[in-house]
mmCIF file of C-alpha atoms in Angstrom:
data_model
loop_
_atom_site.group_PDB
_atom_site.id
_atom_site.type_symbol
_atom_site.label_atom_id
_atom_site.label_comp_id
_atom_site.label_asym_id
_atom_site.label_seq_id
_atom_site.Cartn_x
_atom_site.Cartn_y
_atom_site.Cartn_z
ATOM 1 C CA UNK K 141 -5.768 -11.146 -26.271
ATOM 2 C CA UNK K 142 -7.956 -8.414 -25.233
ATOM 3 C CA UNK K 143 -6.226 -6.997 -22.164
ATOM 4 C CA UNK K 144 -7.707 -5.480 -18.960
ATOM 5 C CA UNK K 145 -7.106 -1.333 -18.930
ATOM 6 C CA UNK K 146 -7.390 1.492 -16.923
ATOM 7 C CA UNK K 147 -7.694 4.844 -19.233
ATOM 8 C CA UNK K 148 -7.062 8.069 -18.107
ATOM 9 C CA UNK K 149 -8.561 10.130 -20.703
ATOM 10 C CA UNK K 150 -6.514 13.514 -22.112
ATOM 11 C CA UNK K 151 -7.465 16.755 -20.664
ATOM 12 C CA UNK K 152 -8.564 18.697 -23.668
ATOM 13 C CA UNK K 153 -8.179 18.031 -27.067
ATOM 14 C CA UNK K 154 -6.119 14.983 -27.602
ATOM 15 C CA UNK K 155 -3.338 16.299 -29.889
ATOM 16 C CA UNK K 156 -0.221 13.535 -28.882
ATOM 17 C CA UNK K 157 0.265 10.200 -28.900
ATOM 18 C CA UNK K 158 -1.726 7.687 -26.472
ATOM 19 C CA UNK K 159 0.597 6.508 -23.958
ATOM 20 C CA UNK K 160 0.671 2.716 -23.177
ATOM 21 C CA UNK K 161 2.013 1.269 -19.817
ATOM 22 C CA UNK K 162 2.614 -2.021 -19.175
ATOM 23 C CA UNK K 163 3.571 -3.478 -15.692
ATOM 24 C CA UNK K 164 6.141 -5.766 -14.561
ATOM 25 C CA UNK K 165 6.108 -9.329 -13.275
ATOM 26 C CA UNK K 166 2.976 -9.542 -10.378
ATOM 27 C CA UNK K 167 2.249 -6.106 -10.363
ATOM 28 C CA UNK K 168 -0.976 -4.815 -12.256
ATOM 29 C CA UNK K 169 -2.061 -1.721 -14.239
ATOM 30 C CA UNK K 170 -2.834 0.119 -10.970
ATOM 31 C CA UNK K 171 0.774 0.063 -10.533
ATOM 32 C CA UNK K 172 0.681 3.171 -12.674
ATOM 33 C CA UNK K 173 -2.698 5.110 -11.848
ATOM 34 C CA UNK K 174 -0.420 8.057 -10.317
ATOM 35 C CA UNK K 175 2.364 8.263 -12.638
ATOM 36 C CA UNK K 176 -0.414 8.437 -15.396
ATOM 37 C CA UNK K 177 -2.123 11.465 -14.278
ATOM 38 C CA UNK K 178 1.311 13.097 -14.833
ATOM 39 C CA UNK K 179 0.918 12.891 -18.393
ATOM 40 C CA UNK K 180 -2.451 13.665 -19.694
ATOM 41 C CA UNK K 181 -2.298 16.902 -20.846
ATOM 42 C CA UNK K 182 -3.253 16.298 -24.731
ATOM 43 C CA UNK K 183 -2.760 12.731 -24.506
ATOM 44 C CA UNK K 184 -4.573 9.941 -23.173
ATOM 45 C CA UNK K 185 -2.822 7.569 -21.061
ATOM 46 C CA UNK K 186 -3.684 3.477 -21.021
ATOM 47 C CA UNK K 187 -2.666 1.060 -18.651
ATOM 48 C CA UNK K 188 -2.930 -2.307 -18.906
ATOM 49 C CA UNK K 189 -2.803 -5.513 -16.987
ATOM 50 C CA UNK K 190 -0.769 -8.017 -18.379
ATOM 51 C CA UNK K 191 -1.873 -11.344 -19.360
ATOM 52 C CA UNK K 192 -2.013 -14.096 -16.418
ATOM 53 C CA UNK K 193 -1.858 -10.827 -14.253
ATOM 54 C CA UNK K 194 -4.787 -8.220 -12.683
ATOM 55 C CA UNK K 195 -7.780 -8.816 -14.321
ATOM 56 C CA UNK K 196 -6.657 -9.371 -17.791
ATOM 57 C CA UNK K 197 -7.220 -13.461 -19.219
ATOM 58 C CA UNK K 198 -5.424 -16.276 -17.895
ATOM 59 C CA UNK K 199 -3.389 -18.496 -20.895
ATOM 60 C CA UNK K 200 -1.368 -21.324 -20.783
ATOM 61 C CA UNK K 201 1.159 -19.028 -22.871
ATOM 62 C CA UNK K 202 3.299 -16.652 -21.281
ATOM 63 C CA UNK K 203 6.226 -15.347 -23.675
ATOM 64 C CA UNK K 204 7.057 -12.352 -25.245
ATOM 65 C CA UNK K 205 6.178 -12.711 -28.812
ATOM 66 C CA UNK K 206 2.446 -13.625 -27.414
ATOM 67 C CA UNK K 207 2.377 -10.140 -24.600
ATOM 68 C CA UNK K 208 3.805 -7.934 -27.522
ATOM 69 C CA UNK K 209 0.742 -8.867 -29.217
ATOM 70 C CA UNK K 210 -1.371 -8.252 -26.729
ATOM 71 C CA UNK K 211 0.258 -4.795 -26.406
ATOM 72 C CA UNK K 212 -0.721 -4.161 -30.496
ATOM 73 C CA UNK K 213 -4.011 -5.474 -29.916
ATOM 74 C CA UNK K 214 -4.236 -2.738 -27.202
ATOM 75 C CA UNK K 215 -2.787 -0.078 -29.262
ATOM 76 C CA UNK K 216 -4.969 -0.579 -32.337
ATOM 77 C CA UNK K 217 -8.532 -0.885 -29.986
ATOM 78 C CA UNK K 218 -7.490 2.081 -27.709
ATOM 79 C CA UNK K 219 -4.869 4.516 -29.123
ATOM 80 C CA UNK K 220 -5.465 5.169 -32.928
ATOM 81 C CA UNK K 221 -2.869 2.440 -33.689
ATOM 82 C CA UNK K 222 0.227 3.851 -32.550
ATOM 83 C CA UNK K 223 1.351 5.339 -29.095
ATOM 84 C CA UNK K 224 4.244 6.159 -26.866
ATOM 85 C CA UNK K 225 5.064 2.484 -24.921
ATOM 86 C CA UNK K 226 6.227 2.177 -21.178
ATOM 87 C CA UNK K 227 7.004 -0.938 -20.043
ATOM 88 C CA UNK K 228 8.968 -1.496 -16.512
ATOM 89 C CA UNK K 229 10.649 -4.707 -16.058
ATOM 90 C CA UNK K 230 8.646 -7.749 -17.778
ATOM 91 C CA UNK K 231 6.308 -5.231 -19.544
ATOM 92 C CA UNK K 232 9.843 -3.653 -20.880
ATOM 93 C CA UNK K 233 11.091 -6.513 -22.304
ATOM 94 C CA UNK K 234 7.315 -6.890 -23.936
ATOM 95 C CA UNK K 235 7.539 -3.248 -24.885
ATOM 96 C CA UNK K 236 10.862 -4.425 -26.608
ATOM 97 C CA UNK K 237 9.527 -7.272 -28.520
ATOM 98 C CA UNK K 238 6.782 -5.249 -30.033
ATOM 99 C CA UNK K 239 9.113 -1.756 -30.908
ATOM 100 C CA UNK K 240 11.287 -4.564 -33.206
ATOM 101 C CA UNK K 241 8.512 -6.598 -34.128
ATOM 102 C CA UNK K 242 5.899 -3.876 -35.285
ATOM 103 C CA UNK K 243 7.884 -0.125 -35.433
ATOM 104 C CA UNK K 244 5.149 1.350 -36.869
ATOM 105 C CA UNK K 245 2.645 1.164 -33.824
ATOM 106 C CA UNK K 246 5.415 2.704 -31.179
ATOM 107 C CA UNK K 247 5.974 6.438 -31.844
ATOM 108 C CA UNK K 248 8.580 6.160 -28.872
ATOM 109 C CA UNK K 249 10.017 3.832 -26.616
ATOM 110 C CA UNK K 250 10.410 4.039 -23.026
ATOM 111 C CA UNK K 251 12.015 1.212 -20.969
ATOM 112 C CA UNK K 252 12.384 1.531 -17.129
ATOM 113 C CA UNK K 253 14.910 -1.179 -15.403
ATOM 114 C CA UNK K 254 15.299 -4.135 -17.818
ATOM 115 C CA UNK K 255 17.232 -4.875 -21.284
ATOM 116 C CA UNK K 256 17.174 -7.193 -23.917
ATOM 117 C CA UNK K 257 19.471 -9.915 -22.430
ATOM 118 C CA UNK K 258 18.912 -13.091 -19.967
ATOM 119 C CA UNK K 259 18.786 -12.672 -16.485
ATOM 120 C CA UNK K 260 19.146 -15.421 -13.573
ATOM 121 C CA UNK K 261 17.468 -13.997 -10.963
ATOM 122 C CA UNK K 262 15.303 -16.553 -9.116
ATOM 123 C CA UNK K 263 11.453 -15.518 -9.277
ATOM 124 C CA UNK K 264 10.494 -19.624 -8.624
ATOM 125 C CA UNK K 265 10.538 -19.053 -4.617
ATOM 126 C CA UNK K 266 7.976 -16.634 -4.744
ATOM 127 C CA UNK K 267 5.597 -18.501 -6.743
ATOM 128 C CA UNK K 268 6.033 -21.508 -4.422
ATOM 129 C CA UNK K 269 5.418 -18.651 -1.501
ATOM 130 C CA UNK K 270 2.105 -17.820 -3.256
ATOM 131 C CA UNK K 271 0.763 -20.810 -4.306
ATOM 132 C CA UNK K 272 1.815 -22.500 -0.715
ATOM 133 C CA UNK K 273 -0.990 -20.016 1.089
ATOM 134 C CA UNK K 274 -4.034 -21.794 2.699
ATOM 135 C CA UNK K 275 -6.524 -20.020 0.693
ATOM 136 C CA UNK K 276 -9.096 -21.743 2.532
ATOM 137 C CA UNK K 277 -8.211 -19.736 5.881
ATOM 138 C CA UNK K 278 -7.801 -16.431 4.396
ATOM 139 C CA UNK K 279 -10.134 -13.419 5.612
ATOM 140 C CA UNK K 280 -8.056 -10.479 4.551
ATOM 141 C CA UNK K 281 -4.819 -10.025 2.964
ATOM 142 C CA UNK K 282 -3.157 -10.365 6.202
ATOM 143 C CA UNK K 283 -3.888 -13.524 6.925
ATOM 144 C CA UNK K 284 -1.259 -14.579 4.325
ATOM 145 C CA UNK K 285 1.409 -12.479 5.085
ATOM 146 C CA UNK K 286 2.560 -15.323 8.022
ATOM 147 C CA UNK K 287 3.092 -17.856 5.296
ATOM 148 C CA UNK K 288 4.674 -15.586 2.619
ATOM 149 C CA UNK K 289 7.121 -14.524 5.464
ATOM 150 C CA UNK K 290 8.795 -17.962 6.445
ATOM 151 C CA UNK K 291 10.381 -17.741 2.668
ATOM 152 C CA UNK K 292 10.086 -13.949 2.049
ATOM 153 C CA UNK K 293 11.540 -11.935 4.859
ATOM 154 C CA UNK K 294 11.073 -8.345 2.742
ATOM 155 C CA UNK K 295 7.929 -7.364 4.259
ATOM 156 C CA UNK K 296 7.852 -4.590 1.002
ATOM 157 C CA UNK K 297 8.241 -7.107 -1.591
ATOM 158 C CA UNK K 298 5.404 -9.186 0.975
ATOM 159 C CA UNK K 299 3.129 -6.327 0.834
ATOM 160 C CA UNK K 300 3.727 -5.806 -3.260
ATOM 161 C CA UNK K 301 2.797 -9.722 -3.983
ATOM 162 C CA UNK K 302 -0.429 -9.401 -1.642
ATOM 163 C CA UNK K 303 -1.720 -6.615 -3.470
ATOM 164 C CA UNK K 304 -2.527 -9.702 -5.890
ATOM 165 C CA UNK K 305 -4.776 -11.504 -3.057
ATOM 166 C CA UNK K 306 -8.189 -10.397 -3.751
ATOM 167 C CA UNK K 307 -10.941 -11.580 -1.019
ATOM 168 C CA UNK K 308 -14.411 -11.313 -1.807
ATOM 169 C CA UNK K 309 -17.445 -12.297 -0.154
ATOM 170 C CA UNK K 310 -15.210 -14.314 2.576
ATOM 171 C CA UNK K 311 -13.159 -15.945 -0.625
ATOM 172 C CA UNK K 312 -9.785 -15.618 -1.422
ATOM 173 C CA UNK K 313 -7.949 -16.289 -4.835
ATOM 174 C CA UNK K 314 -5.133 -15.108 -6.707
ATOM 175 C CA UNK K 315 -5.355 -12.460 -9.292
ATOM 176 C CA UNK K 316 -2.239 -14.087 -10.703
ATOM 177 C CA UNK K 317 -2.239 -17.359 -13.034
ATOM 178 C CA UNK K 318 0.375 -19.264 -10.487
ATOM 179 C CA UNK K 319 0.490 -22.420 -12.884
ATOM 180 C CA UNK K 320 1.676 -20.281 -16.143
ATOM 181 C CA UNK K 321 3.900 -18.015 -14.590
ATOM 182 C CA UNK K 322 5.665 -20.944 -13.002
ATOM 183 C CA UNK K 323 5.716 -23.062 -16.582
ATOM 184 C CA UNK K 324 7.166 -20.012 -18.204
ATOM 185 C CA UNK K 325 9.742 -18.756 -15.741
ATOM 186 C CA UNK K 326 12.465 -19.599 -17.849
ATOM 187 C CA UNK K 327 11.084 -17.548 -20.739
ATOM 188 C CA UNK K 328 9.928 -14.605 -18.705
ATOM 189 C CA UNK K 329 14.037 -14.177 -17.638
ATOM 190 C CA UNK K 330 15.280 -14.898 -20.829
ATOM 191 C CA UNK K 331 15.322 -12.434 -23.970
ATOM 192 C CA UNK K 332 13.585 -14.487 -27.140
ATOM 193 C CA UNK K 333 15.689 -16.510 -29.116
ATOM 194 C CA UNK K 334 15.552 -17.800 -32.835
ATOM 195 C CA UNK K 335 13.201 -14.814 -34.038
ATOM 196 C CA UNK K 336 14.432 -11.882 -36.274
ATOM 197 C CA UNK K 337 16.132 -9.295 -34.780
ATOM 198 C CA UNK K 338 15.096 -6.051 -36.652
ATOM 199 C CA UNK K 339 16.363 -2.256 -35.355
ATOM 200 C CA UNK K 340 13.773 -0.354 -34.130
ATOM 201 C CA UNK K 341 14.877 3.233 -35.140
ATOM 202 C CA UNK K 342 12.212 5.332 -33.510
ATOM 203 C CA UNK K 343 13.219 7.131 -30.377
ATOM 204 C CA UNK K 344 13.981 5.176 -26.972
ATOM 205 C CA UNK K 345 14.449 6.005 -23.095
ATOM 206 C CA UNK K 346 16.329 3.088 -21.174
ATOM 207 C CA UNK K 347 16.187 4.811 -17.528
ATOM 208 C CA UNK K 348 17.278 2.780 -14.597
ATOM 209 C CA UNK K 349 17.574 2.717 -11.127
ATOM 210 C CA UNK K 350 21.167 3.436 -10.090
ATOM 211 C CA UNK K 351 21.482 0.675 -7.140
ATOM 212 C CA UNK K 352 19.590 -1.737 -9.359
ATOM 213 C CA UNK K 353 21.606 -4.483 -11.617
ATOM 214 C CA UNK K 354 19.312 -4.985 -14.529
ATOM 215 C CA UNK K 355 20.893 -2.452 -16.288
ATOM 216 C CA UNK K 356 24.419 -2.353 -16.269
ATOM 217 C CA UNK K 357 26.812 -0.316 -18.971
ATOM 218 C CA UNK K 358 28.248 -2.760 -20.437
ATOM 219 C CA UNK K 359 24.605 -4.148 -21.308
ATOM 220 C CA UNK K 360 24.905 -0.435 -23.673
ATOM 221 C CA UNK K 361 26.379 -1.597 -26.992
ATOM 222 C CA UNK K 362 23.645 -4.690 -27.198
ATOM 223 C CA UNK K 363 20.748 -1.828 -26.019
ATOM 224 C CA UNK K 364 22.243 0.361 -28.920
ATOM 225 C CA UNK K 365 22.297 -2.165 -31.640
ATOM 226 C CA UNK K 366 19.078 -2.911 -31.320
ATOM 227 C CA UNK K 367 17.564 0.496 -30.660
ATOM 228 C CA UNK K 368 20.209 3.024 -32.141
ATOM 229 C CA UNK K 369 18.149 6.106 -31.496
ATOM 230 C CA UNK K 370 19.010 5.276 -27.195
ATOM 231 C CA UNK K 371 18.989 7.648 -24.729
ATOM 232 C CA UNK K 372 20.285 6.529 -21.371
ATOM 233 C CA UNK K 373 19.154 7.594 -18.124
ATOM 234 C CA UNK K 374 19.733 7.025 -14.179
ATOM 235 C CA UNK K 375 17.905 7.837 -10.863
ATOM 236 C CA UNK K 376 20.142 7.568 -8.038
ATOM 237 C CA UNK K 377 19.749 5.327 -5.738
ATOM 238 C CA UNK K 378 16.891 3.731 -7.030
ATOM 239 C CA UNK K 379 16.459 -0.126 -6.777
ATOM 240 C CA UNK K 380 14.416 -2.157 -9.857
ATOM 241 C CA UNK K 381 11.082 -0.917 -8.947
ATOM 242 C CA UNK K 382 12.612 2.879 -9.759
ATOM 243 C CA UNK K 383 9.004 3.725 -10.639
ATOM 244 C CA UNK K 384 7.488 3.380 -6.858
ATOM 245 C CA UNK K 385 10.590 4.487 -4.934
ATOM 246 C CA UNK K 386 11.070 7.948 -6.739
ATOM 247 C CA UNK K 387 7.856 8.797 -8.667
ATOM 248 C CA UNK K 388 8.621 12.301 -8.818
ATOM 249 C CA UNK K 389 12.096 11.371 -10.419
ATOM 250 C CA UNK K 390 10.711 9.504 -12.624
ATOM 251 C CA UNK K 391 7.796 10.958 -14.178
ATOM 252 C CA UNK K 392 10.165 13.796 -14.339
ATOM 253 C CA UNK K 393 12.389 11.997 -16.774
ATOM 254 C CA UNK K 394 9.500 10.018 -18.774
ATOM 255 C CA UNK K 395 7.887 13.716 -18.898
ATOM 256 C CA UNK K 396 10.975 15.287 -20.439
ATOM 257 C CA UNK K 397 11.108 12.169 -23.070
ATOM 258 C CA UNK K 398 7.562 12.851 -23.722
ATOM 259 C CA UNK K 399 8.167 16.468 -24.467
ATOM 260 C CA UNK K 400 11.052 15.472 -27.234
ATOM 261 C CA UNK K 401 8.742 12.792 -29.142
ATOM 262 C CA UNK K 402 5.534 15.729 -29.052
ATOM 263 C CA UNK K 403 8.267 18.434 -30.217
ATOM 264 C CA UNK K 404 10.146 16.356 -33.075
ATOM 265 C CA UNK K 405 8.655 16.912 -36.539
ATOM 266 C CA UNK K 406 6.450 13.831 -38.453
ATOM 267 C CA UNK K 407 8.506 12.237 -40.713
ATOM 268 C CA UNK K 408 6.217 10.052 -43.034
#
């Protein structure tokens, strides 16, 4: 699937690796438009909107064998087939699929709240949330916040889901495919099952948020045995969206990754 982008091109000549970002569950390549400018120097910097997500194609399928394709299909149209992959949360565990899956188009890995196991935390009420919205009386994002709010009392996480309300010319939809992301809940928390398992040996940056529980240490061994060459970081105090609450933080620690991967010699 060709995939929606936003490109931030490299400032001078483009000596590194492309740098490919994909987004989390409901959020969108803009998610990243700051963070990216960080990193252009010699290297252009791609971010994507998933599929069912932004302005990328709906499908019925939503797993992660299907959005690590659609991350190489991205990587061979728009970064010289092979790049540097970020991938926060959902887009991690896609980020995953493809490092074991196809090695040689990731030159490093870089993995921001998430790991390769199951997790059971409920994403089904917020779907409902969206989907139950009057779309018919909707003027302005606003105007749904009320009816998000009798099931979502964060008025943060509120104001993250609306940024997926578009209104135009006094119309408002979702630039989220409810109906798929609902089918494939279950697959979207899980970590694929019945598929090879290769090692991805290149270079890889788990950083997580240190008051979030995606990541926890004893998650470590399964992290290393699938991705051996691991380096483990945490921001303090950060919840699961590490990436919004300290940007500074952590385009800090994605910049000092980056810095290792452009220093390291080629091996063939």
């Amino acid at each position: 699937m060709e995939l929606n982008n936003l490109v931030h091109e490299a400032e001078g000549a483009e000596t590194r690796p492309p740098l490919v970002i994909a987004h989390g569950l409901y959020g969108s390549a803009r998610n990243f438009n700051s963070l990216a400018r960080h990193f252009t120097a010699h290297r252009r910097v791609i971010m994507v909107d998933m599929r069912n997500h932004g302005d990328s194609p709906w499908d019925a399928e939503m797993t992660y064998p299907a959005m690590a394709g659609d991350l190489a299909e991205t990587i061979t149209g728009l970064a010289g087939g092979r790049a540097v992959v970020l991938g926060h949360s959902m887009g991690g565990k896609a980020a995953m699929a493809l490092a074991l899956t196809e090695p040689r188009r990731v030159a490093g890995l870089i993995v921001a709240d998430i790991a390769p196991v199951g997790y059971d935390h409920a994403h089904g009420g917020y779907i409902d949330a969206m989907a139950s919205v009057d779309l018919a009386t909707v003027t302005r994002r606003s105007d749904a916040d009320p009816a998000l709010a009798r099931t979502i009392p964060e008025k943060m996480l509120r104001s993250f889901l609306l940024q997926n309300l578009l209104v135009e010319h006094g119309k408002a939809r979702w630039r989220l495919n409810l109906a798929a992301l609902g089918a494939h809940l279950d697959d979207l928390m899980a970590w694929p099952t019945g598929w090879p398992e290769p090692v991805f040996e290149g270079p890889a940056l788990f950083l997580n948020g240190g008051a979030s529980d995606y990541v926890l240490p004893e998650m470590h061994p399964r992290i290393r045995a699938l991705f051996p060459d691991v380096s483990f970081q945490t921001l303090p105090g950060a919840d699961h969206w590490l990436h919004a609450e300290q940007p500074q933080n952590f385009a800090n620690a994605i910049g000092a990754f980056l810095a290792e991967i452009d220093s390291a010699p080629v091996t063939g």
